[in-house]
Structure formats: structure tokens, C-alpha cells
XYZ file of C-alpha atoms in Angstrom:
690
model
C -23.890 22.686 48.696
C -26.323 24.123 46.135
C -29.590 22.348 45.369
C -28.315 21.628 41.863
C -25.249 19.877 43.310
C -27.427 17.699 45.554
C -29.619 16.732 42.615
C -26.570 15.997 40.447
C -25.106 13.782 43.156
C -28.383 11.844 43.521
C -28.635 11.587 39.740
C -25.181 10.029 39.506
C -26.084 7.441 42.170
C -28.570 5.853 39.755
C -26.072 4.842 37.031
C -23.673 3.849 39.811
C -26.203 1.353 41.173
C -26.998 0.105 37.664
C -23.360 -0.458 36.726
C -22.692 -2.104 40.103
C -25.532 -4.542 39.485
C -24.321 -5.208 35.946
C -20.812 -5.874 37.247
C -22.089 -8.370 39.816
C -24.242 -10.144 37.222
C -21.381 -10.369 34.711
C -19.072 -11.851 37.344
C -21.740 -14.353 38.387
C -22.190 -15.405 34.762
C -18.463 -16.143 34.530
C -17.969 -17.895 37.861
C -21.286 -19.757 38.210
C -20.645 -23.436 38.939
C -17.163 -22.764 40.310
C -17.897 -25.201 43.127
C -20.589 -27.725 43.992
C -23.969 -26.082 44.349
C -22.735 -22.544 43.614
C -25.256 -20.987 41.221
C -25.780 -24.313 39.492
C -28.998 -22.974 37.994
C -26.968 -20.310 36.120
C -25.624 -22.803 33.592
C -25.411 -22.429 29.832
C -27.346 -25.646 29.276
C -28.013 -28.987 30.973
C -27.627 -32.408 29.365
C -30.093 -34.988 30.797
C -28.612 -38.484 30.368
C -30.688 -40.235 33.003
C -32.652 -42.035 30.271
C -29.627 -42.816 28.073
C -29.825 -46.390 26.679
C -33.524 -46.851 27.520
C -34.472 -47.871 23.951
C -31.257 -48.057 21.980
C -28.968 -50.570 23.655
C -28.225 -53.077 20.887
C -26.948 -56.429 22.238
C -27.313 -58.252 18.932
C -24.119 -56.625 17.670
C -21.994 -56.805 20.806
C -20.574 -59.503 22.998
C -20.542 -57.237 26.066
C -22.008 -59.055 29.048
C -22.654 -55.690 30.708
C -24.910 -54.556 27.847
C -26.776 -57.852 27.794
C -27.290 -57.562 31.556
C -28.643 -54.046 31.193
C -31.026 -55.089 28.409
C -32.328 -58.000 30.450
C -32.946 -55.585 33.295
C -34.959 -53.316 30.993
C -37.027 -56.173 29.752
C -37.836 -57.413 33.281
C -38.636 -54.127 34.947
C -38.848 -50.999 32.772
C -39.408 -48.561 35.607
C -36.503 -49.893 37.591
C -34.267 -49.726 34.491
C -35.249 -46.146 33.908
C -34.193 -45.384 37.421
C -30.892 -47.234 37.365
C -29.722 -47.300 33.735
C -27.379 -44.303 34.001
C -25.759 -45.629 37.159
C -25.448 -49.051 35.605
C -23.516 -47.486 32.713
C -21.420 -45.644 35.313
C -22.499 -42.212 34.008
C -24.349 -39.410 35.785
C -27.965 -38.343 35.354
C -27.042 -34.890 34.101
C -24.160 -32.630 33.041
C -24.470 -28.843 33.235
C -22.104 -26.653 31.225
C -20.759 -23.336 32.523
C -18.345 -20.804 31.050
C -15.320 -22.132 32.948
C -16.268 -25.729 33.821
C -19.039 -28.322 33.979
C -20.827 -29.999 36.886
C -22.424 -33.455 37.080
C -24.717 -35.307 39.406
C -27.960 -37.240 39.879
C -31.607 -36.264 39.909
C -33.603 -36.517 43.100
C -36.170 -37.988 42.879
C -35.393 -39.964 39.714
C -37.599 -38.818 36.779
C -39.939 -41.293 35.144
C -42.530 -39.901 32.778
C -42.044 -36.126 32.577
C -38.923 -35.959 30.400
C -39.215 -32.277 29.503
C -38.799 -30.836 32.996
C -35.746 -30.542 35.205
C -36.051 -32.374 38.545
C -34.071 -31.378 41.615
C -30.334 -31.787 41.080
C -27.823 -33.373 43.434
C -24.371 -32.132 42.359
C -21.601 -34.660 43.019
C -18.657 -33.109 41.189
C -17.536 -30.022 39.261
C -14.507 -29.987 36.973
C -11.571 -27.630 37.483
C -12.180 -24.135 36.152
C -10.281 -23.533 32.917
C -9.894 -20.559 30.615
C -11.304 -21.184 27.120
C -13.233 -24.163 28.484
C -15.311 -26.102 25.949
C -17.793 -28.753 27.113
C -17.648 -31.916 24.987
C -20.449 -34.223 26.258
C -19.383 -37.162 24.102
C -15.848 -37.127 25.468
C -17.037 -36.748 29.066
C -19.555 -39.600 28.841
C -17.138 -41.890 27.000
C -14.596 -41.303 29.760
C -17.124 -42.324 32.422
C -18.610 -45.404 30.710
C -17.739 -48.769 32.215
C -15.048 -50.767 30.542
C -16.358 -52.626 27.514
C -19.018 -50.022 26.651
C -18.556 -47.154 24.238
C -20.661 -44.467 22.584
C -21.109 -46.598 19.476
C -22.842 -49.243 21.561
C -25.248 -46.552 22.759
C -25.766 -45.369 19.156
C -24.568 -41.916 20.194
C -25.360 -39.669 17.184
C -22.347 -38.170 15.457
C -24.562 -35.180 14.670
C -24.419 -34.200 18.352
C -20.626 -34.207 18.301
C -20.621 -32.258 15.046
C -22.944 -29.661 16.552
C -20.797 -29.293 19.668
C -17.550 -28.987 17.705
C -19.124 -26.384 15.402
C -19.445 -23.907 18.285
C -16.038 -24.504 19.886
C -14.503 -21.397 18.317
C -17.535 -19.357 19.317
C -17.186 -20.422 22.963
C -13.590 -19.204 22.992
C -14.644 -15.821 21.630
C -17.518 -15.769 24.119
C -15.115 -16.289 27.034
C -12.854 -13.426 25.899
C -15.828 -11.094 25.481
C -17.247 -11.941 28.909
C -13.833 -11.282 30.416
C -13.595 -7.945 28.592
C -17.136 -7.121 29.638
C -16.410 -7.808 33.313
C -13.173 -5.785 33.252
C -14.639 -2.755 31.473
C -17.762 -2.886 33.650
C -15.511 -2.870 36.707
C -13.598 0.116 35.321
C -16.899 1.879 34.595
C -17.917 1.187 38.195
C -14.721 2.816 39.504
C -15.272 5.817 37.213
C -18.867 6.092 38.462
C -17.619 6.113 42.068
C -15.260 8.954 41.145
C -18.143 10.795 39.499
C -20.296 10.509 42.618
C -17.455 11.859 44.745
C -17.073 14.719 42.258
C -13.247 14.648 42.290
C -12.722 14.778 38.510
C -14.309 17.115 36.010
C -14.242 14.596 33.141
C -16.092 11.825 34.952
C -19.125 11.833 32.660
C -17.225 11.267 29.418
C -14.985 8.670 31.096
C -18.006 6.779 32.423
C -19.660 7.042 29.018
C -16.646 5.611 27.173
C -16.065 2.773 29.645
C -19.781 1.911 29.776
C -19.886 1.835 25.979
C -16.958 -0.582 25.881
C -18.627 -2.752 28.531
C -21.914 -2.725 26.644
C -20.277 -3.719 23.379
C -18.442 -6.608 25.029
C -21.481 -7.879 26.942
C -23.797 -7.476 23.961
C -21.546 -9.586 21.765
C -20.903 -12.100 24.540
C -24.624 -12.496 25.298
C -25.470 -12.852 21.616
C -22.816 -15.502 21.070
C -23.883 -17.300 24.254
C -27.474 -17.432 22.983
C -26.311 -18.847 19.656
C -24.062 -21.454 21.304
C -26.784 -22.537 23.734
C -29.425 -22.791 21.019
C -27.206 -24.736 18.623
C -26.095 -27.267 21.235
C -29.562 -27.753 22.731
C -31.175 -28.090 19.291
C -28.520 -30.581 18.142
C -29.002 -32.735 21.240
C -32.805 -32.694 21.170
C -33.010 -33.251 17.417
C -30.634 -36.200 17.314
C -30.437 -37.462 20.892
C -34.043 -37.837 22.095
C -34.320 -41.224 20.375
C -31.582 -42.638 22.617
C -32.888 -40.939 25.754
C -30.702 -37.784 25.832
C -32.296 -34.382 26.402
C -30.948 -30.825 26.707
C -32.389 -27.739 28.383
C -31.381 -24.105 27.954
C -29.996 -22.287 30.983
C -32.800 -19.759 31.282
C -31.339 -18.267 34.472
C -27.980 -17.643 32.784
C -29.683 -16.119 29.745
C -31.707 -13.823 31.977
C -28.634 -12.754 33.955
C -26.456 -11.986 30.949
C -29.128 -9.963 29.143
C -30.040 -8.143 32.360
C -26.390 -7.090 32.779
C -26.269 -5.946 29.157
C -29.495 -3.945 29.480
C -28.350 -2.274 32.711
C -25.140 -1.112 31.052
C -27.164 0.254 28.127
C -29.286 2.276 30.544
C -26.142 3.705 32.161
C -24.879 4.713 28.695
C -28.075 6.653 28.100
C -27.776 8.365 31.481
C -24.094 9.233 31.105
C -24.733 10.505 27.562
C -27.336 12.852 28.952
C -24.957 13.983 31.696
C -22.128 14.528 29.195
C -24.349 16.619 26.909
C -25.551 18.598 29.908
C -21.993 19.375 30.972
C -20.998 20.315 27.446
C -23.791 22.845 27.279
C -22.750 24.290 30.604
C -26.130 23.422 32.096
C -26.982 22.886 35.734
C -30.106 21.446 37.228
C -32.142 23.652 39.523
C -34.851 22.308 41.751
C -37.999 24.241 41.018
C -41.648 23.276 41.011
C -40.864 19.579 40.963
C -38.823 19.932 37.759
C -35.435 21.208 36.598
C -34.395 24.340 34.744
C -31.201 24.935 32.813
C -29.157 27.937 33.938
C -28.811 30.566 31.232
C -25.144 31.049 31.949
C -22.557 28.883 33.616
C -21.258 30.391 36.815
C -17.534 31.198 36.804
C -15.494 28.219 38.001
C -14.707 28.314 41.684
C -11.033 28.847 42.413
C -9.352 25.553 43.079
C -6.598 24.914 45.577
C -3.872 24.991 42.928
C -3.106 27.802 40.502
C -0.643 28.017 37.634
C 0.173 31.078 35.553
C 1.242 30.340 32.011
C 2.888 32.948 29.796
C 1.968 32.450 26.146
C -1.526 31.602 25.002
C -0.402 29.963 21.761
C -0.913 26.408 20.581
C 1.691 24.874 22.903
C 0.378 26.910 25.817
C -3.269 26.000 25.303
C -2.832 22.578 23.714
C -0.059 21.105 25.847
C 1.016 22.930 29.011
C -2.372 24.452 29.819
C -4.177 21.203 29.036
C -1.959 19.097 31.308
C -2.083 21.615 34.151
C -5.891 21.745 34.020
C -6.057 17.956 33.985
C -3.925 17.913 37.150
C -6.388 20.136 38.997
C -4.762 23.537 38.448
C -6.663 26.674 37.627
C -4.653 28.131 34.735
C -4.228 31.860 34.187
C -3.001 32.584 30.660
C -0.882 35.724 30.310
C -0.140 37.204 26.881
C 0.158 40.554 25.095
C -1.881 39.636 22.024
C -5.113 41.598 22.417
C -7.256 39.434 20.153
C -6.076 36.189 21.735
C -6.692 37.385 25.291
C -10.152 38.669 24.357
C -11.014 35.282 22.876
C -9.851 33.483 26.007
C -11.790 35.874 28.231
C -14.990 35.592 26.198
C -14.874 31.840 25.571
C -15.673 29.529 28.464
C -13.934 26.501 27.015
C -11.904 25.198 24.094
C -11.013 21.742 22.846
C -7.703 19.939 22.433
C -7.875 17.203 19.787
C -5.150 14.610 20.278
C -4.207 12.803 17.057
C -2.536 9.404 17.123
C -2.363 6.148 15.253
C -5.425 4.915 17.134
C -7.541 7.888 16.066
C -8.572 11.159 17.677
C -9.417 12.039 21.272
C -11.048 15.351 22.176
C -10.467 16.988 25.576
C -12.408 20.040 26.724
C -10.475 22.656 28.725
C -12.487 25.092 30.800
C -10.806 25.897 34.140
C -8.866 28.962 33.003
C -8.753 32.745 32.959
C -6.729 35.208 30.869
C -4.890 38.494 31.481
C -3.310 40.938 29.075
C 0.011 41.829 30.729
C 0.500 44.729 28.321
C -2.562 46.572 29.621
C -2.979 44.922 33.046
C 0.544 44.282 34.269
C -0.386 44.815 37.916
C -3.035 42.076 37.703
C -0.516 39.719 36.113
C 1.988 40.407 38.904
C -0.638 39.674 41.556
C -1.633 36.402 39.899
C 1.972 35.215 39.675
C 2.795 36.219 43.250
C 0.030 33.962 44.622
C 0.445 31.076 42.160
C 1.893 27.637 42.861
C 3.847 27.523 39.627
C 4.701 29.591 36.559
C 5.294 28.133 33.118
C 5.930 29.680 29.737
C 5.960 28.751 26.059
C 6.730 32.043 24.346
C 9.889 31.260 22.364
C 13.497 31.712 23.590
C 13.719 35.273 22.243
C 10.745 36.447 24.318
C 11.993 35.240 27.712
C 13.623 38.602 28.456
C 10.289 40.365 27.949
C 8.281 38.269 30.420
C 11.058 38.296 33.040
C 10.221 41.735 34.553
C 6.630 40.737 35.427
C 7.750 37.445 36.981
C 10.572 39.222 38.875
C 8.158 41.723 40.431
C 5.819 38.898 41.443
C 8.605 36.861 43.035
C 9.891 39.884 44.931
C 6.440 40.591 46.369
C 5.627 36.930 47.127
C 4.564 36.170 50.705
C 3.493 32.527 50.286
C 5.711 30.224 52.376
C 6.297 27.669 49.587
C 8.617 28.915 46.841
C 7.115 29.537 43.417
C 7.992 26.835 40.884
C 9.270 28.412 37.650
C 9.501 26.129 34.611
C 10.196 27.347 31.079
C 8.778 25.015 28.401
C 10.809 26.009 25.383
C 12.689 24.193 22.609
C 15.949 25.338 24.091
C 18.584 23.755 26.319
C 18.631 25.484 29.709
C 15.609 27.674 28.930
C 14.664 28.085 32.604
C 18.267 29.003 33.481
C 18.088 31.685 30.798
C 14.780 32.981 32.162
C 16.221 32.999 35.690
C 19.203 34.984 34.406
C 16.844 37.662 33.081
C 14.782 37.643 36.283
C 17.893 38.060 38.457
C 19.188 40.897 36.317
C 19.615 43.990 38.540
C 17.203 45.835 36.263
C 14.463 43.430 37.370
C 15.434 42.287 40.874
C 17.226 44.477 43.459
C 20.693 43.141 44.240
C 19.979 43.000 47.980
C 17.093 40.570 47.285
C 19.066 38.089 45.177
C 20.584 36.212 48.106
C 17.127 35.253 49.402
C 15.381 34.657 46.082
C 15.468 30.867 46.556
C 13.100 31.321 49.496
C 10.535 32.785 47.113
C 11.163 30.900 43.856
C 12.834 27.760 42.514
C 13.888 27.431 38.876
C 13.805 24.061 37.103
C 14.858 23.259 33.558
C 12.601 21.061 31.463
C 12.456 19.127 28.223
C 9.191 19.034 26.323
C 8.286 16.910 23.331
C 4.985 17.179 21.499
C 4.303 17.941 17.861
C 1.828 20.742 17.173
C 0.956 20.749 13.457
C -0.476 23.662 11.522
C -3.991 24.528 12.662
C -7.162 24.956 10.622
C -7.884 28.573 9.715
C -11.255 28.460 11.498
C -10.018 26.594 14.598
C -10.286 29.579 16.899
C -8.962 28.595 20.334
C -9.272 24.890 19.591
C -5.966 23.074 19.146
C -5.075 19.974 17.142
C -2.036 18.229 18.585
C -0.122 14.938 18.589
C -1.325 12.425 21.186
C 2.240 11.489 22.211
C 3.983 13.821 24.639
C 6.936 13.937 26.992
C 7.425 16.558 29.691
C 10.538 15.948 31.786
C 11.592 18.362 34.552
C 14.564 18.543 36.904
C 13.272 17.884 40.427
C 16.466 18.743 42.330
C 15.713 22.484 42.816
C 12.557 21.757 44.826
C 14.088 20.220 47.949
C 12.939 20.022 50.680
C 9.372 20.996 49.728
C 9.098 18.664 46.752
C 8.020 19.540 43.200
C 4.471 20.546 42.209
C 2.108 17.625 41.631
C 1.553 17.601 37.883
C 0.557 14.187 36.558
C 2.010 14.764 33.087
C 5.498 15.675 34.325
C 8.259 13.109 34.711
C 10.533 14.382 37.474
C 14.194 13.368 37.162
C 17.480 14.008 38.973
C 19.533 14.452 35.785
C 17.775 16.249 32.955
C 20.650 16.561 30.479
C 20.276 13.100 28.870
C 16.567 13.688 28.266
C 17.123 17.173 26.837
C 19.869 16.113 24.445
C 18.172 12.873 23.429
C 15.013 14.784 22.570
C 16.779 17.720 20.882
C 19.237 15.574 18.920
C 16.613 13.021 17.862
C 13.162 14.599 17.614
C 14.231 18.098 16.628
C 17.132 16.987 14.449
C 15.012 14.474 12.521
C 12.038 16.818 12.246
C 14.116 19.750 10.971
C 16.181 17.618 8.580
C 12.979 16.285 7.005
C 11.618 19.842 6.756
C 14.673 21.384 5.087
C 15.178 18.535 2.617
C 11.425 18.457 1.982
C 11.356 22.194 1.308
C 14.276 21.885 -1.110
C 12.408 19.186 -3.066
C 9.010 20.849 -3.108
C 7.300 18.628 -0.537
C 4.293 20.033 1.284
C 4.305 18.139 4.596
C 6.790 16.232 6.738
C 4.887 13.009 6.064
C 5.160 13.614 2.312
C 8.869 14.366 2.634
C 9.512 11.127 4.521
C 7.662 9.152 1.860
C 10.558 10.122 -0.405
C 12.939 7.168 0.074
C 16.051 9.294 -0.368
C 14.955 11.901 2.188
C 13.857 9.130 4.546
C 17.313 7.537 4.329
C 19.069 10.889 4.841
C 17.026 11.552 7.999
C 17.949 8.084 9.292
C 21.637 8.826 8.600
C 21.382 12.069 10.593
C 19.815 10.202 13.511
C 22.403 7.430 13.268
C 25.105 10.048 13.835
C 23.282 11.686 16.754
C 22.474 8.256 18.205
C 26.179 7.417 18.230
C 26.760 10.567 20.295
C 23.839 9.969 22.667
C 24.765 6.342 23.367
C 28.409 7.151 24.116
C 27.807 10.362 26.038
C 24.853 9.408 28.241
C 25.123 5.636 28.622
C 21.817 4.959 26.905
C 21.853 1.472 25.394
C 22.027 1.007 21.641
C 18.730 -0.930 21.576
C 16.941 1.683 23.695
C 18.095 4.520 21.429
C 17.210 2.497 18.329
C 13.675 1.971 19.637
C 13.427 5.678 20.434
C 14.514 6.614 16.892
C 11.954 4.259 15.361
C 9.234 5.759 17.519
C 10.229 9.298 16.524
C 10.306 8.518 12.798
C 6.876 6.926 13.087
C 5.558 9.988 14.920
C 6.831 12.617 12.494
C 5.682 10.463 9.549
C 2.062 10.551 10.765
C 0.062 11.916 7.789
C -2.837 12.894 10.063
C -0.708 15.646 11.636
C -0.486 17.492 8.289
C 2.716 19.193 9.480
C 3.803 21.693 6.804
C 7.555 21.804 6.088
C 7.684 25.622 6.217
C 6.247 25.601 9.735
C 8.775 23.056 10.976
C 11.697 24.736 9.214
C 10.944 28.305 10.290
C 13.499 30.247 12.383
C 16.608 28.779 10.665
C 18.952 31.233 12.438
C 18.021 29.759 15.815
C 18.076 26.178 14.547
C 21.588 26.640 13.141
C 22.805 27.898 16.531
C 25.776 26.501 18.451
C 23.705 24.518 20.991
C 20.992 23.531 18.547
C 19.908 20.361 16.716
C 22.578 20.296 13.971
C 25.646 22.218 15.117
C 25.393 20.949 18.709
C 25.747 17.215 18.015
C 28.007 17.758 14.980
C 30.472 19.778 17.085
C 30.674 16.982 19.690
C 31.200 14.371 16.987
C 33.831 16.465 15.192
C 35.843 17.013 18.370
C 35.801 13.254 19.003
C 36.840 12.469 15.438
C 33.521 10.802 14.602
C 31.426 11.020 11.452
C 28.945 13.912 11.024
C 28.521 14.007 7.235
C 24.712 13.690 7.272
C 24.371 16.511 9.823
C 26.564 18.706 7.629
C 24.240 18.000 4.693
C 21.203 18.969 6.779
C 22.961 22.214 7.733
C 23.439 22.993 4.046
C 19.696 22.599 3.447
C 18.998 24.836 6.456
C 21.223 27.563 4.990
C 19.177 27.216 1.795
C 15.964 27.875 3.721
C 15.781 31.595 2.829
C 13.134 34.172 1.937
C 10.261 31.984 3.108
C 6.950 33.820 3.308
C 6.002 34.646 6.903
C 9.418 33.699 8.356
C 11.491 36.771 9.295
C 14.539 34.711 10.260
C 14.732 33.113 6.809
C 14.725 36.579 5.289
C 17.394 37.761 7.719
C 19.504 34.706 6.859
C 19.204 35.590 3.179
C 20.530 39.094 3.849
C 23.455 37.748 5.865
C 24.444 35.307 3.138
C 24.468 38.130 0.622
C 26.242 40.745 2.727
C 28.782 38.741 4.760
C 31.653 36.463 3.858
C 31.430 32.768 4.702
C 33.665 32.762 7.825
C 31.643 35.627 9.317
C 28.370 33.807 8.640
C 29.697 30.648 10.303
C 30.829 32.587 13.368
C 27.687 34.674 13.723
C 25.036 32.092 12.864
C 26.609 28.864 14.162
C 28.651 30.297 17.031
C 31.745 28.374 15.898
C 35.324 29.546 16.279
C 38.017 29.099 13.659
C 39.904 26.619 15.832
C 36.848 24.307 15.994
C 37.485 21.153 13.963
C 34.298 21.512 11.941
C 34.684 25.227 11.160
C 36.328 24.724 7.765
C 33.719 22.224 6.570
C 30.831 24.459 7.625
C 32.578 27.373 5.882
C 32.701 25.283 2.698
C 28.979 24.592 3.018
C 28.202 28.304 3.360
C 30.424 29.167 0.384
C 28.580 26.553 -1.684
C 25.224 28.062 -0.725
C 26.428 31.610 -1.479
C 27.464 30.603 -5.002
C 23.958 29.498 -5.941
């Protein structure tokens, strides 16, 4: 271990000890007084009633023989009355309030003259611990008074009760905040333990966030506790001293709660420093009793797991690459775009900003390398041959171009565990298609096909994450939706088991997930884009603000939902909830998803297995309604000659040069005996007449 690593480990022990101490103190504040004698001194405040009735018992207005007896006792022997008055009234000498309960008992020895100090306490009873506990001294004392005596007889000031009731709401809030403070402090403690062990590269920012939450909770809780204590104590002493009632602040509790708060603040400062240090790529070096920052970060050491990802675009960097890095993989990006590869090679890290309804979260990705397979194909083959898994997000039309490199790597693989190959494309059976290209005799010798499963396993996947248009100056940084779903078929990986990727949901039957996602997310997204484009809307969110478009999209998803529920056994309520979630996601204005970006590649999206024709064909064959899907197809055929979209331009040429039946057959993959062929032909003819 390098000297800098030793120093870093020792450094991280300090905030660990601080947060541990803060956690213990916060728990003690909550559970003090949970049983007789347990941290009794850590109370919120103490009510001294040992002198209650010393000067204010009024027998002229009561017929109570008990009161008259007590008064006679006072008149005969003042000192003895002072000692016994509380017991004579059947109440205790003191009551101490805690967060969850109160305790009561008698002083030993009994106080006489010094009324401003707290004698030794003998606890006789503590109430049951209760959430949202609120100590009401008037109610407690009234309940304990002997029969025939009440608070009015003792001239108990109503101002005390008013003061206590005034802080009842505050005590409830205080309890919630202390609970939140203890929980978040405990989570910060766990994160600090992880940081010390050095098993997660994002420990510093995690510790910083959790410590900040703990500090906020404890700061508010301590402040409210101080206010509650002061108000109750002041109310009692201002209005109760005349009848022999005194209150004292729980100085020990106050010290404990502020100590916990201060310790968490110190850990925030330390973790902030550590986070900034990591962001700058700095390392501490022991030299001359001080520390120096390294001029350059050393290349990351190769980790035990390696994944090669084809396609360094936004999905590759912002979704697949991000999740693989977060699962402990070293990611090797492979692409043919010179400028992109140079950026990845020259930049040590990039950020992925996740956008959701709760705000933005920024993740820093740094454990990666990059290879240009166009100029360094041999290097790419070597990386794939020794990798644990291969993924791609290049677009369905590019799969055939990356297949030769992967095929060579699989053929030369000597690692005992088969390579996991997972295509992450918006396409049903994308990995099967990639495998088909890999197994093509042009790429893999026929005599090696029978044993290819020993060297590679191919698993289809379904991915769901919206990547909006990026800022022009974003560079490698990616802005992406916080929601994601990555579902992969686990059956090909027996008996070894699938790769351990935290973000992946492994399932035995992938088809329901693929079709639910394609026929809900992609159908709704594309329908909003094509209708939005037709009506001059800029973004998907703006399009869905149009009530008519919004209703049309819902009608499309109602039709696909009918198919999904009947075909895959998904319940109506489950699918309804899924649809609502999807509409909320694609309506997010913070994504700034431009309709032209979502609608691009209309030829592919009008394909036989795609988001419109696929579900509509099923519905048509079953005799079910697909009117809304047909309308969305019409808008897709109208999506022509869009700047920067070659497929829209190609579609325009086809509509001008081919008759309607030929367009339907070529673009949609439908045959004339399909039930929906004639209606789609009518749609195309309508578009061609415009």
C-alpha cells in the first residue's frame, strides 16, 4: 500500500469516529430515561414539586378535611411540612421529562432552603415510552392528587398549562427530527465504514450527503428542543414559584444534543474536503511532515471485472457505461468516431446528470478506457477476448459492423467462463440479431460454431431510459432521465450464472418486459413526437400539454395496453399504473426532449416488429380496435424531409416514387393478406395526396 493510501485511510478514520460518537449521542438523547435510573440526568427539564402547596393552600374556600389537615401541619411545624407536603398530597417530589416518556420520584435528602439546586434523585417510576410523547405536568399531578384535592385548590396557574400546550406541536416535530437525525447519522456511519474499507469509489460524496442530512435534522431538532425547554421552564418559574413549583433545564441533554450536532458538522467539513480532493484527482503524499498534491492522477488500476462496450454515444456513456462502472467494472469503450475516442482517451472523467422530479443528481464516471476499432482493431479484439461481458448501443443497423471484431475475440477466447454478450438496443431480439451476424460463416469458421457456447453466451435485453438532446457544449458529459429499466434474460448463463451488474434485472422470460416497454414507452413517446411535429411543437413536454395530443397518446396506449394485458397476463391495474408512470416521465419538461430527435428514423419505427405496426397487427388479427395506432402511423408517414434525419428523407423519396401497396410492403413489412394491410394502404394514399 502506498504512503498516500495509508494517510487516506487514517484520515477517513477521523470522521468515522466523529460520526460514531454523534450517532451514540443522538440515540442516547432519544432513549434517555427509558427505564429507572437510565441516563436520568439527560432529561429535557425537571419539575420540582416538593414544595408545592407550601404557601398557597387555601382552606377558607374548601371543605376538604385533607387540605385543612395539611394547613394545620404547616402552621405547627414548617420544616416538617416542607419535607412531607408532597407526599401528603400523594404527589412526587419531582417529574423529569424525556423525549419518549417521563420519570418521577423523591429527593434524597429532602431539600429545605436551597430551592434553586437539584438534590439527589430517587427514581420510583418511569412511564411507558411513547412516540410523539408530550409531557403535561398539570394532567400528571392532577391524576396523582388524593381524592378531594384538585389543581384549583393548589392555585395551579393556568399560564403554566397554556405554556405547555403552546409547545405541544413543536415537541412532535422535535421527535420526528431526532428520529430522522438518528437514522441518517446511522446511515452516514455505515457509509463511513465503507469509505474506510475503500470498497466504493463514491464513498466521499455519499458520506457528505448523508452527513448533511443528519446535520440538518439534528440542528433543527436541537434548536426546537432548546426552544421547548426554555418556554416550559420559563413558564413554570414565572408563574409557579409562588406556589412552590420550580423547573430546571436539562443541561446534560442540551450538551449532548449540541455535541452530536457539532460532531456531524465537523464530519461534513472533512468529507467536503475529501470530495473536493477526489474531484481534483489529488492524492496525499507524505513528505517533510506535510502533504503534496500529485500533478497527475495515476491511471486507474485494472479491477477484477472488465466490460467492453461498443458505442461511445449518450446511451453508452450515460446509461450502460455508467451502470457498469458503478457495479465495479472497468469499461473499455470501442467506437470508430475519431473525435469521440480522442476525447475519451484525453479526458479522465465525465459526468452523468440524472434528471427527475426530485431534482438533479450528478455522477462522475472515471474507470474507463477507449479504443478506436477502425485504427486499432487488434487491440479491440484483445480487450473483448479477455473481458467478462460485452455490451453495445450502436443502433440496430450497425450490429453487422461490430460483429466481426466480437467474433474474432470470441474465437480466440481462452478464459474458462463464457463471455456474456448483451445488445442494448431499441429492438426486439437485438442480441439474437447480433449473434446471427457473429455466427455468420464470414465471421466465425463453421467448425467452431458447435462449441461457441463454451466461449460466449448471448442474452437479449430490454432497456428503458430517456436521453434528451444534449447541450452543445456538453462535451462527454451526459444529461439523462433518472428513471431506468434494464432487464436481461438470465437463462443463457446456466450453469455459471449471469454477470453481477447491480442495475440489471435478470428474468426467465424477457418477452413481456420487451413488449410492454416497446408498446408503451416507445409507442407513447413516438406518437407524441409525430403529432407534436405535425402541430409545430418543440418538445415532447410541450406536445403533451396540448390536450388533444395528450388524449390521442392515451388512446394509443389504451389499445396497446389491451394487447399487453391479454397477451402477457399483466393485470389491468398494473398496466394502468405503468402507463401513468410513462406519461409522467415523457411529460417531464426538464428533459427538454425535442420532437425531431424522438421522431427520427421513421422507416425503422414503422417496421413490422416496431412500436406501431407490431401491436396494431396483433390487435387487427384478433379483431380488436387499433384506430389510434393507425392515426399515429399516418403522422409517422408525414415525418419527411426533416433536417439531419436521413431516414425521413428516404421515406419522402419512397412516397413520391412508389405506389401505396409497395410502400406498405417495404416499410411496414405487411403482406396483402394481413387484415390491416388495406387500412394502412389507405393511410399511405392519403399522405401521398398531400
